[in-house]
Tab-separated table of C-alpha atoms in Angstrom:
chain	number	residue	atom	x	y	z
L	26	MET	CA	-0.085	-0.166	-0.016
L	27	LEU	CA	1.628	3.317	-1.060
L	28	ARG	CA	0.097	5.907	1.855
L	29	PRO	CA	3.512	6.075	3.993
L	30	ARG	CA	3.093	8.905	6.040
L	31	GLY	CA	5.002	12.340	6.966
L	32	THR	CA	7.309	14.328	3.769
L	33	ALA	CA	10.191	11.507	4.230
L	34	GLY	CA	7.200	9.109	3.824
L	35	ASN	CA	5.465	10.886	1.109
L	36	ARG	CA	9.085	11.344	-0.823
L	37	ALA	CA	9.139	7.170	-0.363
L	38	GLY	CA	5.739	6.724	-1.766
L	39	HIS	CA	5.515	8.790	-4.443
L	40	ALA	CA	9.361	6.910	-6.003
L	41	ALA	CA	7.568	3.654	-5.285
L	42	LEU	CA	4.637	4.759	-6.902
L	43	GLN	CA	6.525	6.206	-10.157
L	44	GLU	CA	8.935	2.423	-9.900
L	45	LEU	CA	5.309	0.693	-10.713
L	46	TRP	CA	4.252	2.292	-12.996
L	47	GLN	CA	7.701	2.061	-14.943
L	48	SER	CA	7.910	-2.257	-14.021
L	49	PRO	CA	6.793	-4.725	-15.937
L	50	CYS	CA	4.402	-6.008	-14.023
L	51	VAL	CA	1.697	-3.156	-15.095
L	52	GLY	CA	2.641	-3.481	-19.006
L	53	GLN	CA	0.592	-6.880	-19.026
L	54	TYR	CA	-2.328	-5.029	-17.949
L	55	ARG	CA	-2.348	-3.115	-20.813
L	56	ILE	CA	-5.331	-3.259	-23.073
L	57	PRO	CA	-5.795	-5.287	-25.751
L	58	GLU	CA	-6.467	-3.306	-28.948
L	59	ARG	CA	-9.202	-5.880	-30.550
L	60	ALA	CA	-12.959	-5.942	-31.557
L	61	GLY	CA	-15.416	-6.609	-29.328
L	62	ALA	CA	-16.112	-5.595	-25.901
L	63	ASP	CA	-12.768	-3.720	-25.086
L	64	GLU	CA	-12.755	-2.068	-28.345
L	65	GLY	CA	-15.315	0.191	-26.489
L	66	ILE	CA	-13.034	0.592	-23.207
L	67	ARG	CA	-10.111	1.888	-24.837
L	68	GLY	CA	-9.903	5.774	-25.216
L	69	LEU	CA	-12.412	6.723	-22.510
L	70	ARG	CA	-12.283	9.802	-21.143
L	71	VAL	CA	-10.905	10.427	-17.859
L	72	LEU	CA	-11.818	12.540	-14.686
L	73	LEU	CA	-9.731	11.979	-11.932
L	74	VAL	CA	-10.364	12.795	-8.357
L	75	ASP	CA	-7.122	12.924	-5.984
L	76	ALA	CA	-6.152	15.404	-3.919
L	77	ASP	CA	-2.002	14.091	-3.947
L	78	THR	CA	-1.299	16.108	-7.076
L	79	GLU	CA	2.117	14.581	-7.038
L	80	ARG	CA	0.329	11.198	-6.976
L	81	ALA	CA	-2.639	12.554	-9.070
L	82	ALA	CA	0.672	13.632	-12.239
L	83	LEU	CA	2.064	9.411	-11.746
L	84	VAL	CA	-1.327	7.893	-11.643
L	85	SER	CA	-2.510	10.126	-15.085
L	86	ALA	CA	0.445	8.965	-17.078
L	87	GLY	CA	-0.409	5.561	-15.848
L	88	LEU	CA	-3.945	5.664	-17.158
L	89	ARG	CA	-2.700	7.273	-20.884
L	90	ALA	CA	0.028	4.557	-21.025
L	91	ALA	CA	-2.971	2.465	-20.826
L	92	GLY	CA	-5.178	3.710	-23.280
L	93	TYR	CA	-6.925	6.441	-21.359
L	94	GLU	CA	-7.428	10.383	-21.717
L	95	VAL	CA	-7.202	11.975	-18.463
L	96	VAL	CA	-9.622	15.324	-19.322
L	97	ALA	CA	-10.083	16.533	-15.968
L	98	LEU	CA	-7.978	16.671	-12.466
L	99	ALA	CA	-9.730	17.208	-9.149
L	100	PRO	CA	-8.857	17.722	-5.942
L	101	ASP	CA	-12.292	15.906	-4.028
L	102	ALA	CA	-15.695	14.914	-5.289
L	103	ALA	CA	-17.534	17.761	-4.872
L	104	ASP	CA	-19.469	19.105	-7.629
L	105	LEU	CA	-19.394	16.074	-9.704
L	106	THR	CA	-22.349	16.758	-11.920
L	107	ARG	CA	-20.796	20.201	-12.968
L	108	ARG	CA	-16.923	19.113	-13.450
L	109	VAL	CA	-18.633	15.529	-15.856
L	110	ARG	CA	-20.639	17.913	-17.839
L	111	GLU	CA	-17.383	20.650	-18.244
L	112	SER	CA	-14.575	17.741	-19.081
L	113	GLY	CA	-17.386	15.340	-21.079
L	114	ALA	CA	-15.657	12.826	-18.646
L	115	GLU	CA	-17.101	8.910	-19.364
L	116	VAL	CA	-15.452	7.565	-16.797
L	117	ILE	CA	-14.579	8.726	-13.010
L	118	VAL	CA	-11.680	7.506	-10.895
L	119	CYS	CA	-11.588	8.864	-7.500
L	120	ASP	CA	-8.778	8.177	-4.432
L	121	LEU	CA	-10.703	8.985	-0.928
L	122	ASP	CA	-8.774	8.263	1.928
L	123	ASP	CA	-12.055	8.542	3.446
L	124	PRO	CA	-15.241	8.743	1.874
L	125	GLY	CA	-17.600	11.649	3.465
L	126	ARG	CA	-21.491	12.210	3.199
L	127	ASP	CA	-20.413	15.428	0.823
L	128	ALA	CA	-18.417	13.152	-1.222
L	129	LEU	CA	-21.164	10.208	-1.829
L	130	GLU	CA	-24.428	13.306	-2.062
L	131	SER	CA	-22.182	14.294	-5.252
L	132	MET	CA	-21.288	10.827	-6.228
L	133	ARG	CA	-25.198	10.204	-6.108
L	134	ALA	CA	-26.465	13.631	-7.841
L	135	LEU	CA	-23.967	12.578	-10.687
L	136	ASN	CA	-25.698	9.670	-10.400
L	137	ARG	CA	-29.415	10.414	-11.040
L	138	ASP	CA	-28.575	13.461	-13.509
L	139	GLU	CA	-25.151	12.246	-15.304
L	140	PRO	CA	-24.920	8.925	-14.954
L	141	ARG	CA	-21.059	7.304	-15.017
L	142	PRO	CA	-19.204	4.515	-14.377
L	143	VAL	CA	-17.172	6.031	-10.645
L	144	VAL	CA	-14.672	4.069	-9.300
L	145	LEU	CA	-13.634	4.696	-5.698
L	146	PHE	CA	-10.268	3.627	-4.216
L	147	ALA	CA	-10.632	4.681	-0.512
L	148	GLU	CA	-8.588	3.613	2.532
L	149	ARG	CA	-11.359	2.730	4.602
L	150	GLY	CA	-14.582	0.158	4.198
L	151	GLU	CA	-16.770	-0.179	6.702
L	152	PRO	CA	-19.882	-2.358	5.171
L	153	GLU	CA	-21.881	0.511	6.002
L	154	GLN	CA	-19.643	2.783	4.169
L	155	ILE	CA	-19.555	0.740	1.146
L	156	GLU	CA	-22.924	0.100	0.974
L	157	ALA	CA	-23.821	3.584	1.216
L	158	ALA	CA	-21.110	4.006	-1.721
L	159	LEU	CA	-22.645	1.222	-4.212
L	160	GLU	CA	-26.325	2.937	-3.579
L	161	ALA	CA	-24.644	6.313	-4.160
L	162	GLY	CA	-23.912	4.807	-8.103
L	163	VAL	CA	-20.511	3.500	-7.595
L	164	ALA	CA	-19.605	0.954	-9.715
L	165	ALA	CA	-16.293	-0.209	-8.334
L	166	TYR	CA	-15.255	0.331	-4.196
L	167	VAL	CA	-12.204	-1.064	-3.975
L	168	VAL	CA	-10.272	-0.851	0.084
L	169	GLU	CA	-7.171	-0.318	0.376
L	170	GLY	CA	-6.219	2.889	-1.866
L	171	LEU	CA	-5.301	3.560	-5.376
L	172	ALA	CA	-2.481	1.026	-6.714
L	173	PRO	CA	-1.522	1.595	-10.535
L	174	THR	CA	-1.424	-1.603	-10.664
L	175	ARG	CA	-5.044	-2.350	-9.825
L	176	VAL	CA	-6.319	0.892	-11.847
L	177	ARG	CA	-6.839	-0.628	-15.305
L	178	PRO	CA	-8.618	-3.864	-15.108
L	179	VAL	CA	-10.314	-2.541	-12.263
L	180	ILE	CA	-11.481	0.326	-14.333
L	181	GLU	CA	-12.807	-2.172	-17.267
L	182	VAL	CA	-15.061	-4.173	-14.549
L	183	ALA	CA	-16.387	-1.112	-12.928
L	184	ILE	CA	-17.078	-0.131	-16.839
L	185	ARG	CA	-18.924	-3.606	-17.901
L	186	ARG	CA	-21.441	-3.546	-14.396
L	187	PHE	CA	-21.970	0.003	-14.896
L	188	ARG	CA	-23.093	-0.589	-18.566
L	189	ALA	CA	-25.100	-3.895	-17.090
L	190	HIS	CA	-26.837	-2.452	-14.204
L	191	HIS	CA	-27.676	0.907	-16.816
L	192	ALA	CA	-29.218	-1.408	-19.453
L	193	MET	CA	-31.212	-3.180	-16.602
L	194	ARG	CA	-32.593	0.451	-15.171
L	195	GLN	CA	-33.274	1.400	-19.092
L	196	GLU	CA	-35.505	-1.677	-19.271
L	197	LEU	CA	-37.026	-0.814	-16.059
L	198	GLU	CA	-37.697	2.396	-17.309
L	199	GLN	CA	-39.217	1.456	-20.836
L	200	THR	CA	-41.548	-1.446	-19.010
L	201	ARG	CA	-42.495	0.951	-16.570
L	202	ALA	CA	-43.825	3.800	-19.429
L	203	THR	CA	-45.529	0.855	-21.503
L	204	LEU	CA	-47.560	-0.132	-18.548
L	205	ALA	CA	-48.317	3.267	-18.077
L	206	ALA	CA	-49.153	3.615	-21.519
L	207	ARG	CA	-51.409	0.934	-21.582
L	208	THR	CA	-52.756	1.840	-18.238
L	209	ILE	CA	-53.957	5.704	-20.233
L	210	ILE	CA	-55.485	3.772	-23.369
L	211	ASP	CA	-57.812	1.021	-21.245
L	212	ARG	CA	-59.134	4.273	-18.817
L	213	ALA	CA	-59.800	5.999	-22.060
L	214	LYS	CA	-60.916	3.409	-24.126
L	215	ALA	CA	-63.720	2.797	-21.544
L	216	ARG	CA	-64.671	6.398	-21.610
L	217	LEU	CA	-65.204	5.923	-25.196
L	218	MET	CA	-67.494	2.626	-24.721
L	219	GLU	CA	-69.106	4.289	-21.655
L	220	ARG	CA	-70.327	7.628	-24.329
L	221	GLY	CA	-70.348	5.789	-27.618
L	222	ARG	CA	-72.134	2.416	-26.041
L	223	LEU	CA	-69.430	0.729	-27.744
L	224	SER	CA	-67.794	-2.344	-27.543
L	225	GLU	CA	-64.236	-2.411	-26.360
L	226	GLU	CA	-62.630	-3.547	-30.071
L	227	GLU	CA	-64.742	-0.843	-31.286
L	228	ALA	CA	-63.053	1.756	-28.667
L	229	TYR	CA	-59.514	0.752	-29.611
L	230	ARG	CA	-59.829	1.049	-33.216
L	231	ARG	CA	-61.831	4.422	-32.753
L	232	LEU	CA	-58.318	5.661	-30.639
L	233	ARG	CA	-55.907	4.057	-33.315
L	234	ARG	CA	-57.745	5.473	-36.569
L	235	SER	CA	-57.330	8.848	-34.450
L	236	ALA	CA	-54.229	8.973	-33.367
L	237	MET	CA	-53.186	8.103	-37.350
L	238	ASP	CA	-55.097	11.024	-38.694
L	239	GLN	CA	-53.614	13.633	-36.063
L	240	GLY	CA	-49.960	11.818	-36.703
L	241	ARG	CA	-49.989	11.730	-32.708
L	242	ARG	CA	-49.061	8.556	-30.494
L	243	MET	CA	-52.350	6.869	-29.359
L	244	VAL	CA	-51.263	6.643	-25.625
L	245	ASP	CA	-51.434	11.132	-26.295
L	246	VAL	CA	-54.918	10.948	-27.915
L	247	ALA	CA	-56.241	9.379	-25.231
L	248	GLN	CA	-54.410	10.951	-22.474
L	249	THR	CA	-56.138	14.113	-24.533
L	250	ILE	CA	-59.627	12.137	-24.075
L	251	LEU	CA	-59.269	11.912	-20.326
L	252	ASP	CA	-58.161	15.491	-19.948
L	253	LYS	CA	-61.029	16.278	-22.009
L	254	SER	CA	-63.255	14.515	-19.301
């Protein structure tokens, strides 16, 4: 773990970090250049959050060597949504000693407004802390801080997990939207059946014909019928 304390310790830590980035063991984690899922991961834009400027510079160099583009560096996790929008970052890598409430709230807001894969390297990892981070949208929580040899593979896993979760969330939202639309259409059909003494099939055909004539979605025509009632 490369987090020695004190001035002399920090110099030793940065020297060790530099050595790790340049050692052969880092090279074996280079992203393979082949078609498929890895092709979409290589070259992603990264926002790096790290208060230690010397370490951040070394980590940035390692990320670039691994095929990522570091587009922004932040000293803390405050206002991540704005920083992501301004930088166009596609992945966020955070190195925080002890993720606090403000940092997690910033990540939660990002997950709500500008969803991105977030990788969090931390010194502490209490179960409730990890759970809170995952609920805030963190895709990967790595205890014992940021080790250069782990950054690239952890980012890849986090991206895949984020994409799978995002796809499931989109599918769930689409399902909910479909059910909501069906409910509106069924209510409009019932209203037409009551007013015009129509069968369910006749009411449905009238709705569909109105939607085609107006060039609108059937659910929108149905909602108009309900609004006028």
